[in-house]
mmCIF file of C-alpha atoms in Angstrom:
data_model
loop_
_atom_site.group_PDB
_atom_site.id
_atom_site.type_symbol
_atom_site.label_atom_id
_atom_site.label_comp_id
_atom_site.label_asym_id
_atom_site.label_seq_id
_atom_site.Cartn_x
_atom_site.Cartn_y
_atom_site.Cartn_z
ATOM 1 C CA MET Y 1 11.368 -74.835 -41.829
ATOM 2 C CA PHE Y 2 7.640 -75.430 -41.879
ATOM 3 C CA THR Y 3 6.968 -78.813 -43.507
ATOM 4 C CA GLU Y 4 3.370 -79.645 -42.584
ATOM 5 C CA ALA Y 5 2.551 -79.247 -46.282
ATOM 6 C CA GLN Y 6 4.154 -82.646 -46.853
ATOM 7 C CA LEU Y 7 1.279 -84.231 -44.952
ATOM 8 C CA TYR Y 8 -1.456 -83.267 -47.401
ATOM 9 C CA SER Y 9 -2.077 -85.437 -50.447
ATOM 10 C CA PRO Y 10 -1.679 -83.235 -53.557
ATOM 11 C CA VAL Y 11 -4.905 -82.395 -55.402
ATOM 12 C CA THR Y 12 -4.920 -81.701 -59.140
ATOM 13 C CA ARG Y 13 -7.586 -80.851 -61.700
ATOM 14 C CA SER Y 14 -7.129 -81.893 -65.332
ATOM 15 C CA GLY Y 15 -8.010 -79.810 -68.349
ATOM 16 C CA ASP Y 16 -11.243 -81.795 -68.571
ATOM 17 C CA GLY Y 17 -12.128 -80.790 -65.018
ATOM 18 C CA ASP Y 18 -11.452 -84.160 -63.411
ATOM 19 C CA VAL Y 19 -10.144 -83.841 -59.857
ATOM 20 C CA MET Y 20 -7.618 -86.304 -58.462
ATOM 21 C CA VAL Y 21 -6.214 -86.694 -54.959
ATOM 22 C CA HIS Y 22 -2.740 -88.224 -55.170
ATOM 23 C CA LEU Y 23 -2.402 -90.569 -52.196
ATOM 24 C CA SER Y 24 1.046 -91.756 -51.195
ATOM 25 C CA ASP Y 25 1.990 -95.414 -51.636
ATOM 26 C CA GLU Y 26 1.865 -95.819 -47.835
ATOM 27 C CA HIS Y 27 -1.652 -94.412 -47.452
ATOM 28 C CA PRO Y 28 -4.110 -96.984 -46.014
ATOM 29 C CA GLY Y 29 -6.614 -96.201 -48.768
ATOM 30 C CA VAL Y 30 -4.290 -96.120 -51.755
ATOM 31 C CA HIS Y 31 -5.411 -99.533 -53.053
ATOM 32 C CA ASP Y 32 -9.119 -98.983 -52.353
ATOM 33 C CA PRO Y 33 -10.762 -97.683 -55.555
ATOM 34 C CA ASP Y 34 -13.977 -96.730 -53.763
ATOM 35 C CA TYR Y 35 -12.075 -94.658 -51.211
ATOM 36 C CA ARG Y 36 -10.031 -92.964 -53.916
ATOM 37 C CA ALA Y 37 -13.143 -92.091 -55.902
ATOM 38 C CA ARG Y 38 -14.705 -90.759 -52.710
ATOM 39 C CA ARG Y 39 -11.705 -88.562 -51.961
ATOM 40 C CA ASN Y 40 -11.741 -87.191 -55.513
ATOM 41 C CA ALA Y 41 -15.439 -86.315 -55.262
ATOM 42 C CA ILE Y 42 -15.094 -84.553 -51.893
ATOM 43 C CA ALA Y 43 -12.060 -82.607 -53.138
ATOM 44 C CA ALA Y 44 -13.975 -81.519 -56.246
ATOM 45 C CA MET Y 45 -16.774 -80.116 -54.085
ATOM 46 C CA ALA Y 46 -14.273 -78.089 -52.076
ATOM 47 C CA LEU Y 47 -12.577 -76.753 -55.210
ATOM 48 C CA ASP Y 48 -15.956 -75.676 -56.597
ATOM 49 C CA TYR Y 49 -16.773 -73.704 -53.446
ATOM 50 C CA ALA Y 50 -16.569 -69.922 -53.568
ATOM 51 C CA PRO Y 51 -17.328 -67.379 -50.814
ATOM 52 C CA GLY Y 52 -21.020 -66.640 -50.706
ATOM 53 C CA LYS Y 53 -21.983 -70.055 -52.055
ATOM 54 C CA PRO Y 54 -23.572 -72.707 -49.821
ATOM 55 C CA LEU Y 55 -21.055 -74.883 -48.020
ATOM 56 C CA PRO Y 56 -20.639 -78.321 -49.599
ATOM 57 C CA HIS Y 57 -22.849 -80.905 -47.899
ATOM 58 C CA ILE Y 58 -21.194 -84.308 -47.700
ATOM 59 C CA ASP Y 59 -23.448 -87.353 -47.491
ATOM 60 C CA TYR Y 60 -21.111 -89.384 -45.326
ATOM 61 C CA THR Y 61 -21.276 -93.158 -45.636
ATOM 62 C CA ASP Y 62 -21.979 -95.554 -42.771
ATOM 63 C CA ALA Y 63 -18.292 -96.549 -42.779
ATOM 64 C CA GLU Y 64 -17.208 -92.920 -42.481
ATOM 65 C CA GLN Y 65 -19.676 -92.261 -39.683
ATOM 66 C CA GLN Y 66 -18.393 -95.312 -37.838
ATOM 67 C CA VAL Y 67 -14.821 -94.027 -38.078
ATOM 68 C CA TRP Y 68 -15.940 -90.724 -36.540
ATOM 69 C CA ARG Y 69 -17.785 -92.495 -33.722
ATOM 70 C CA ILE Y 70 -14.776 -94.677 -32.884
ATOM 71 C CA VAL Y 71 -12.269 -91.824 -32.918
ATOM 72 C CA SER Y 72 -14.568 -89.377 -31.097
ATOM 73 C CA ALA Y 73 -15.093 -91.816 -28.243
ATOM 74 C CA GLU Y 74 -11.415 -92.679 -27.932
ATOM 75 C CA LEU Y 75 -10.229 -89.070 -28.086
ATOM 76 C CA ALA Y 76 -12.877 -87.949 -25.584
ATOM 77 C CA ARG Y 77 -11.340 -90.347 -23.071
ATOM 78 C CA LYS Y 78 -7.846 -89.138 -23.903
ATOM 79 C CA HIS Y 79 -8.861 -85.515 -23.537
ATOM 80 C CA GLN Y 80 -10.171 -86.052 -20.029
ATOM 81 C CA LYS Y 81 -6.790 -87.462 -19.102
ATOM 82 C CA TYR Y 82 -4.409 -85.260 -21.075
ATOM 83 C CA ALA Y 83 -6.079 -82.047 -22.351
ATOM 84 C CA CYS Y 84 -5.747 -78.805 -20.418
ATOM 85 C CA THR Y 85 -8.658 -77.234 -18.562
ATOM 86 C CA GLU Y 86 -8.951 -74.373 -21.066
ATOM 87 C CA VAL Y 87 -9.578 -76.850 -23.905
ATOM 88 C CA LEU Y 88 -11.892 -79.081 -21.871
ATOM 89 C CA GLU Y 89 -14.108 -76.154 -20.912
ATOM 90 C CA ALA Y 90 -14.151 -74.852 -24.497
ATOM 91 C CA ALA Y 91 -14.987 -78.322 -25.848
ATOM 92 C CA ALA Y 92 -17.863 -78.627 -23.368
ATOM 93 C CA ARG Y 93 -19.323 -75.345 -24.634
ATOM 94 C CA LEU Y 94 -18.857 -76.346 -28.285
ATOM 95 C CA ALA Y 95 -20.403 -79.781 -27.724
ATOM 96 C CA LEU Y 96 -19.385 -81.458 -30.968
ATOM 97 C CA PRO Y 97 -21.501 -84.510 -31.832
ATOM 98 C CA GLY Y 98 -19.954 -87.887 -31.151
ATOM 99 C CA ASP Y 99 -22.511 -89.917 -33.074
ATOM 100 C CA HIS Y 100 -22.072 -88.348 -36.511
ATOM 101 C CA ILE Y 101 -19.632 -86.275 -38.549
ATOM 102 C CA PRO Y 102 -20.736 -82.656 -38.341
ATOM 103 C CA GLN Y 103 -21.081 -80.711 -41.555
ATOM 104 C CA LEU Y 104 -18.925 -77.588 -41.689
ATOM 105 C CA GLY Y 105 -22.067 -75.486 -41.381
ATOM 106 C CA GLU Y 106 -22.918 -77.374 -38.195
ATOM 107 C CA VAL Y 107 -19.453 -76.684 -36.795
ATOM 108 C CA SER Y 108 -19.734 -72.998 -37.649
ATOM 109 C CA ALA Y 109 -23.201 -72.734 -36.113
ATOM 110 C CA ALA Y 110 -21.812 -73.987 -32.797
ATOM 111 C CA LEU Y 111 -18.480 -72.142 -32.984
ATOM 112 C CA THR Y 112 -19.458 -68.682 -34.227
ATOM 113 C CA PRO Y 113 -21.512 -67.705 -31.155
ATOM 114 C CA LEU Y 114 -18.545 -68.668 -28.957
ATOM 115 C CA THR Y 115 -15.639 -66.970 -30.726
ATOM 116 C CA GLY Y 116 -16.803 -65.663 -34.101
ATOM 117 C CA PHE Y 117 -14.906 -68.311 -36.071
ATOM 118 C CA ARG Y 118 -16.494 -70.129 -38.990
ATOM 119 C CA TYR Y 119 -15.361 -72.988 -41.191
ATOM 120 C CA VAL Y 120 -14.985 -73.080 -44.979
ATOM 121 C CA PRO Y 121 -13.992 -76.112 -47.102
ATOM 122 C CA ALA Y 122 -10.513 -77.032 -48.297
ATOM 123 C CA ALA Y 123 -9.655 -79.747 -50.814
ATOM 124 C CA GLY Y 124 -6.302 -80.335 -49.147
ATOM 125 C CA LEU Y 125 -3.339 -78.059 -48.603
ATOM 126 C CA VAL Y 126 -4.208 -74.360 -48.474
ATOM 127 C CA PRO Y 127 -1.308 -71.972 -49.272
ATOM 128 C CA LEU Y 128 0.235 -70.708 -46.044
ATOM 129 C CA ARG Y 129 -0.582 -67.056 -46.667
ATOM 130 C CA GLU Y 130 -4.235 -67.829 -47.345
ATOM 131 C CA PHE Y 131 -4.577 -70.375 -44.535
ATOM 132 C CA PHE Y 132 -3.040 -68.284 -41.773
ATOM 133 C CA GLY Y 133 -4.181 -64.956 -43.198
ATOM 134 C CA SER Y 134 -7.835 -66.011 -43.043
ATOM 135 C CA PHE Y 135 -7.577 -66.210 -39.242
ATOM 136 C CA ALA Y 136 -7.682 -62.400 -39.220
ATOM 137 C CA ASP Y 137 -11.290 -62.694 -40.435
ATOM 138 C CA ARG Y 138 -11.902 -65.596 -38.044
ATOM 139 C CA ILE Y 139 -12.137 -68.096 -40.890
ATOM 140 C CA PHE Y 140 -10.703 -71.613 -40.707
ATOM 141 C CA HIS Y 141 -10.113 -73.681 -43.853
ATOM 142 C CA SER Y 142 -11.049 -77.306 -43.171
ATOM 143 C CA THR Y 143 -10.872 -80.547 -45.087
ATOM 144 C CA GLN Y 144 -14.049 -82.659 -45.144
ATOM 145 C CA TYR Y 145 -12.724 -86.111 -45.962
ATOM 146 C CA ILE Y 146 -12.306 -88.872 -43.378
ATOM 147 C CA ARG Y 147 -9.382 -91.264 -42.976
ATOM 148 C CA HIS Y 148 -9.641 -94.821 -44.340
ATOM 149 C CA HIS Y 149 -11.885 -97.153 -42.350
ATOM 150 C CA SER Y 150 -9.174 -99.829 -42.089
ATOM 151 C CA ALA Y 151 -7.182 -97.655 -39.665
ATOM 152 C CA PRO Y 152 -9.593 -95.408 -37.747
ATOM 153 C CA LEU Y 153 -7.037 -94.410 -35.126
ATOM 154 C CA TYR Y 154 -4.359 -93.489 -37.657
ATOM 155 C CA THR Y 155 -4.054 -91.074 -40.542
ATOM 156 C CA PRO Y 156 -0.965 -89.990 -42.491
ATOM 157 C CA GLU Y 157 -2.622 -86.668 -43.333
ATOM 158 C CA PRO Y 158 -4.871 -84.111 -41.624
ATOM 159 C CA ASP Y 159 -8.547 -84.983 -42.109
ATOM 160 C CA ALA Y 160 -11.850 -83.682 -40.757
ATOM 161 C CA ILE Y 161 -11.116 -85.325 -37.414
ATOM 162 C CA HIS Y 162 -7.968 -83.230 -37.049
ATOM 163 C CA GLU Y 163 -9.590 -80.043 -38.318
ATOM 164 C CA ILE Y 164 -12.708 -80.365 -36.160
ATOM 165 C CA ILE Y 165 -11.872 -82.375 -33.037
ATOM 166 C CA GLY Y 166 -8.423 -80.791 -32.900
ATOM 167 C CA HIS Y 167 -8.836 -77.205 -34.042
ATOM 168 C CA ALA Y 168 -12.513 -76.449 -33.389
ATOM 169 C CA ASN Y 169 -12.276 -77.527 -29.751
ATOM 170 C CA GLN Y 170 -9.239 -75.262 -29.415
ATOM 171 C CA ILE Y 171 -10.723 -72.276 -31.285
ATOM 172 C CA ALA Y 172 -13.849 -72.545 -29.110
ATOM 173 C CA SER Y 173 -11.695 -70.943 -26.388
ATOM 174 C CA PRO Y 174 -11.914 -67.138 -26.704
ATOM 175 C CA ARG Y 175 -8.349 -66.860 -25.424
ATOM 176 C CA PHE Y 176 -6.976 -69.168 -28.111
ATOM 177 C CA ALA Y 177 -9.218 -67.617 -30.780
ATOM 178 C CA VAL Y 178 -7.565 -64.253 -30.146
ATOM 179 C CA ILE Y 179 -4.129 -65.818 -30.706
ATOM 180 C CA TYR Y 180 -5.327 -67.255 -34.042
ATOM 181 C CA GLU Y 181 -6.706 -63.861 -35.079
ATOM 182 C CA THR Y 182 -3.483 -62.144 -34.037
ATOM 183 C CA ALA Y 183 -1.448 -64.586 -36.138
ATOM 184 C CA GLY Y 184 -3.732 -63.881 -39.089
ATOM 185 C CA ALA Y 185 -3.291 -60.127 -38.711
ATOM 186 C CA ALA Y 186 0.490 -60.625 -38.670
ATOM 187 C CA VAL Y 187 0.382 -62.335 -42.065
ATOM 188 C CA ALA Y 188 -0.870 -59.122 -43.693
ATOM 189 C CA ARG Y 189 2.327 -57.392 -42.527
ATOM 190 C CA LEU Y 190 4.679 -60.068 -43.858
ATOM 191 C CA THR Y 191 6.168 -59.837 -47.338
ATOM 192 C CA THR Y 192 8.928 -62.462 -47.191
ATOM 193 C CA GLU Y 193 8.571 -66.228 -47.321
ATOM 194 C CA THR Y 194 11.176 -66.483 -44.559
ATOM 195 C CA ALA Y 195 9.005 -64.526 -42.147
ATOM 196 C CA LEU Y 196 5.865 -66.429 -43.154
ATOM 197 C CA LYS Y 197 7.544 -69.776 -42.538
ATOM 198 C CA PHE Y 198 8.898 -68.533 -39.216
ATOM 199 C CA LEU Y 199 5.342 -67.662 -38.163
ATOM 200 C CA ALA Y 200 4.123 -71.082 -39.319
ATOM 201 C CA ASP Y 201 6.790 -72.875 -37.311
ATOM 202 C CA VAL Y 202 6.050 -70.898 -34.143
ATOM 203 C CA PHE Y 203 2.383 -71.779 -34.698
ATOM 204 C CA TRP Y 204 3.343 -75.454 -35.154
ATOM 205 C CA PHE Y 205 5.105 -75.665 -31.800
ATOM 206 C CA SER Y 206 2.371 -73.748 -29.996
ATOM 207 C CA MET Y 207 -1.145 -74.037 -31.405
ATOM 208 C CA GLU Y 208 -0.473 -77.399 -33.087
ATOM 209 C CA PHE Y 209 1.861 -79.111 -30.611
ATOM 210 C CA GLY Y 210 1.787 -76.941 -27.524
ATOM 211 C CA VAL Y 211 1.697 -78.217 -23.945
ATOM 212 C CA VAL Y 212 1.050 -76.275 -20.757
ATOM 213 C CA ARG Y 213 1.418 -76.726 -17.031
ATOM 214 C CA ASP Y 214 -2.099 -77.170 -15.649
ATOM 215 C CA GLY Y 215 -2.036 -77.425 -11.866
ATOM 216 C CA ASP Y 216 0.424 -80.162 -10.984
ATOM 217 C CA GLU Y 217 0.340 -81.766 -14.444
ATOM 218 C CA ILE Y 218 1.587 -81.155 -17.967
ATOM 219 C CA ARG Y 219 -1.361 -81.172 -20.329
ATOM 220 C CA CYS Y 220 -1.809 -80.420 -24.012
ATOM 221 C CA TYR Y 221 -3.589 -77.635 -25.857
ATOM 222 C CA GLY Y 222 -2.178 -78.102 -29.395
ATOM 223 C CA ALA Y 223 -4.629 -79.290 -32.046
ATOM 224 C CA GLY Y 224 -2.145 -81.816 -33.425
ATOM 225 C CA LEU Y 225 -1.974 -83.482 -30.022
ATOM 226 C CA LEU Y 226 -5.699 -83.215 -29.329
ATOM 227 C CA SER Y 227 -6.571 -85.017 -32.567
ATOM 228 C CA SER Y 228 -3.933 -87.770 -32.541
ATOM 229 C CA PHE Y 229 -4.708 -90.988 -30.665
ATOM 230 C CA GLY Y 230 -1.031 -91.943 -30.665
ATOM 231 C CA GLU Y 231 0.665 -88.585 -30.172
ATOM 232 C CA ILE Y 232 -1.486 -87.544 -27.223
ATOM 233 C CA GLU Y 233 -0.141 -90.546 -25.316
ATOM 234 C CA GLU Y 234 3.474 -89.723 -26.125
ATOM 235 C CA PHE Y 235 3.909 -86.020 -25.400
ATOM 236 C CA ARG Y 236 4.819 -86.553 -21.756
ATOM 237 C CA HIS Y 237 7.853 -88.516 -22.920
ATOM 238 C CA ALA Y 238 9.136 -85.583 -24.975
ATOM 239 C CA GLU Y 239 11.876 -83.254 -23.818
ATOM 240 C CA LEU Y 240 9.965 -80.235 -22.539
ATOM 241 C CA ARG Y 241 11.577 -76.837 -23.003
ATOM 242 C CA PRO Y 242 10.414 -73.341 -21.987
ATOM 243 C CA LEU Y 243 8.640 -71.196 -24.571
ATOM 244 C CA ASP Y 244 11.314 -69.775 -26.871
ATOM 245 C CA VAL Y 245 10.076 -68.101 -30.043
ATOM 246 C CA ALA Y 246 13.499 -68.086 -31.714
ATOM 247 C CA ALA Y 247 13.957 -71.817 -31.070
ATOM 248 C CA MET Y 248 10.411 -72.641 -32.151
ATOM 249 C CA GLY Y 249 10.732 -70.652 -35.354
ATOM 250 C CA THR Y 250 14.014 -72.267 -36.417
ATOM 251 C CA ALA Y 251 13.678 -75.823 -35.114
ATOM 252 C CA VAL Y 252 14.318 -78.720 -37.496
ATOM 253 C CA TYR Y 253 11.651 -81.360 -36.992
ATOM 254 C CA ASP Y 254 10.208 -84.472 -38.599
ATOM 255 C CA ILE Y 255 6.436 -84.365 -38.951
ATOM 256 C CA THR Y 256 6.215 -88.119 -39.618
ATOM 257 C CA HIS Y 257 7.352 -89.100 -36.109
ATOM 258 C CA TYR Y 258 6.316 -88.252 -32.578
ATOM 259 C CA GLN Y 259 7.827 -84.922 -31.630
ATOM 260 C CA PRO Y 260 10.826 -85.486 -29.324
ATOM 261 C CA ILE Y 261 11.011 -81.826 -28.232
ATOM 262 C CA LEU Y 262 8.020 -79.741 -27.185
ATOM 263 C CA TYR Y 263 7.730 -76.280 -25.680
ATOM 264 C CA CYS Y 264 5.841 -76.076 -22.408
ATOM 265 C CA ALA Y 265 4.106 -72.934 -21.165
ATOM 266 C CA GLN Y 266 3.691 -72.323 -17.454
ATOM 267 C CA SER Y 267 0.120 -71.087 -17.955
ATOM 268 C CA ILE Y 268 -2.401 -70.005 -20.576
ATOM 269 C CA SER Y 269 -1.411 -66.434 -19.716
ATOM 270 C CA GLU Y 270 2.172 -67.179 -20.734
ATOM 271 C CA ILE Y 271 0.955 -68.524 -24.083
ATOM 272 C CA GLU Y 272 -0.975 -65.285 -24.583
ATOM 273 C CA ASP Y 273 1.993 -63.136 -23.552
ATOM 274 C CA VAL Y 274 4.782 -64.971 -25.382
ATOM 275 C CA ILE Y 275 3.094 -66.473 -28.455
ATOM 276 C CA GLY Y 276 0.262 -63.990 -28.816
ATOM 277 C CA GLY Y 277 2.615 -61.129 -28.027
ATOM 278 C CA PHE Y 278 5.050 -62.276 -30.709
ATOM 279 C CA PHE Y 279 2.326 -62.526 -33.361
ATOM 280 C CA ALA Y 280 1.026 -59.079 -32.360
ATOM 281 C CA THR Y 281 4.343 -57.390 -33.135
ATOM 282 C CA MET Y 282 5.728 -59.663 -35.831
ATOM 283 C CA ASP Y 283 7.080 -58.170 -39.054
ATOM 284 C CA ASP Y 284 9.567 -59.261 -41.727
ATOM 285 C CA ASP Y 285 12.521 -58.573 -39.451
ATOM 286 C CA ALA Y 286 11.124 -60.544 -36.517
ATOM 287 C CA PRO Y 287 13.027 -63.779 -37.268
ATOM 288 C CA LEU Y 288 16.367 -61.937 -37.244
ATOM 289 C CA ARG Y 289 15.472 -60.045 -34.080
ATOM 290 C CA ALA Y 290 14.427 -63.246 -32.347
ATOM 291 C CA LEU Y 291 17.715 -64.898 -33.266
ATOM 292 C CA ARG Y 292 19.715 -61.876 -32.102
ATOM 293 C CA ASP Y 293 17.851 -61.830 -28.799
ATOM 294 C CA ARG Y 294 18.466 -65.537 -28.353
ATOM 295 C CA ARG Y 295 22.186 -65.198 -29.065
ATOM 296 C CA GLY Y 296 22.348 -62.321 -26.615
ATOM 297 C CA ALA Y 297 20.630 -64.334 -23.926
ATOM 298 C CA ASN Y 298 22.984 -67.275 -24.518
ATOM 299 C CA SER Y 299 25.994 -64.954 -24.327
ATOM 300 C CA ASN Y 300 24.781 -63.576 -21.004
ATOM 301 C CA VAL Y 301 24.366 -67.081 -19.636
ATOM 302 C CA ALA Y 302 27.847 -68.043 -20.804
ATOM 303 C CA GLY Y 303 29.290 -64.881 -19.296
ATOM 304 C CA ALA Y 304 27.674 -65.625 -15.978
ATOM 305 C CA HIS Y 305 29.651 -68.851 -15.786
#
């Protein structure tokens, strides 16, 4: 089932109002008191945000800006080599800055004219129903913190680099933005946790870790691949399987390692038809129907032999 939630450091607020981000013992910044205080302060600003209020403005430090510059430059080179044409053209229109971390308002100002999406702050993990459901209103919940400066090309948790360089470049494509919106609309029809997690897992293997045939090459469109310096180099070594909603929605996977199995679309149109089409019709019974259809298809294959 969907386990991306394990990636986010838990955020708590005490009865006195103090906010704490609970970093894991393996986090690069866990023993850095300045970084921990910084994370707590940024999380508190996100928790204090309410719709209609001004977006939190983060005065990023020189060290944080340097991390963004390093990662932006490295990922830009990787994208030219590994990202699909649809993402590259969307990223060119969005034109994220490489010399500084954009504020969420800056991201929204560039993104909204392209696809209508806008960014709002998140302290960390956003409940699945709220996170995916907000796509129906073309809203994306984004963290604002930056990974620790000691490891600029690595993070154990999604940060602003993932949310912006990964997702914003993807959502800047009108074709992908429609798929996000369609997934969000599906959430309003779902009443069971089983169906919600099935949707999240299909989203994971498509919009987070999806790859597509682009001309004579296999290239990536998933935000998790687009934002990971290590993973974007590894996806061509994965076992590539055809799009299969039932398999994607029930796969057992480890989010802490490179994904050994990925689902490859033959075109952007196939992503729209298969993934977007599934989200467009999804209801609480969709997981069972998908499994029945898959069993039926397997039985037909077996019978043919």
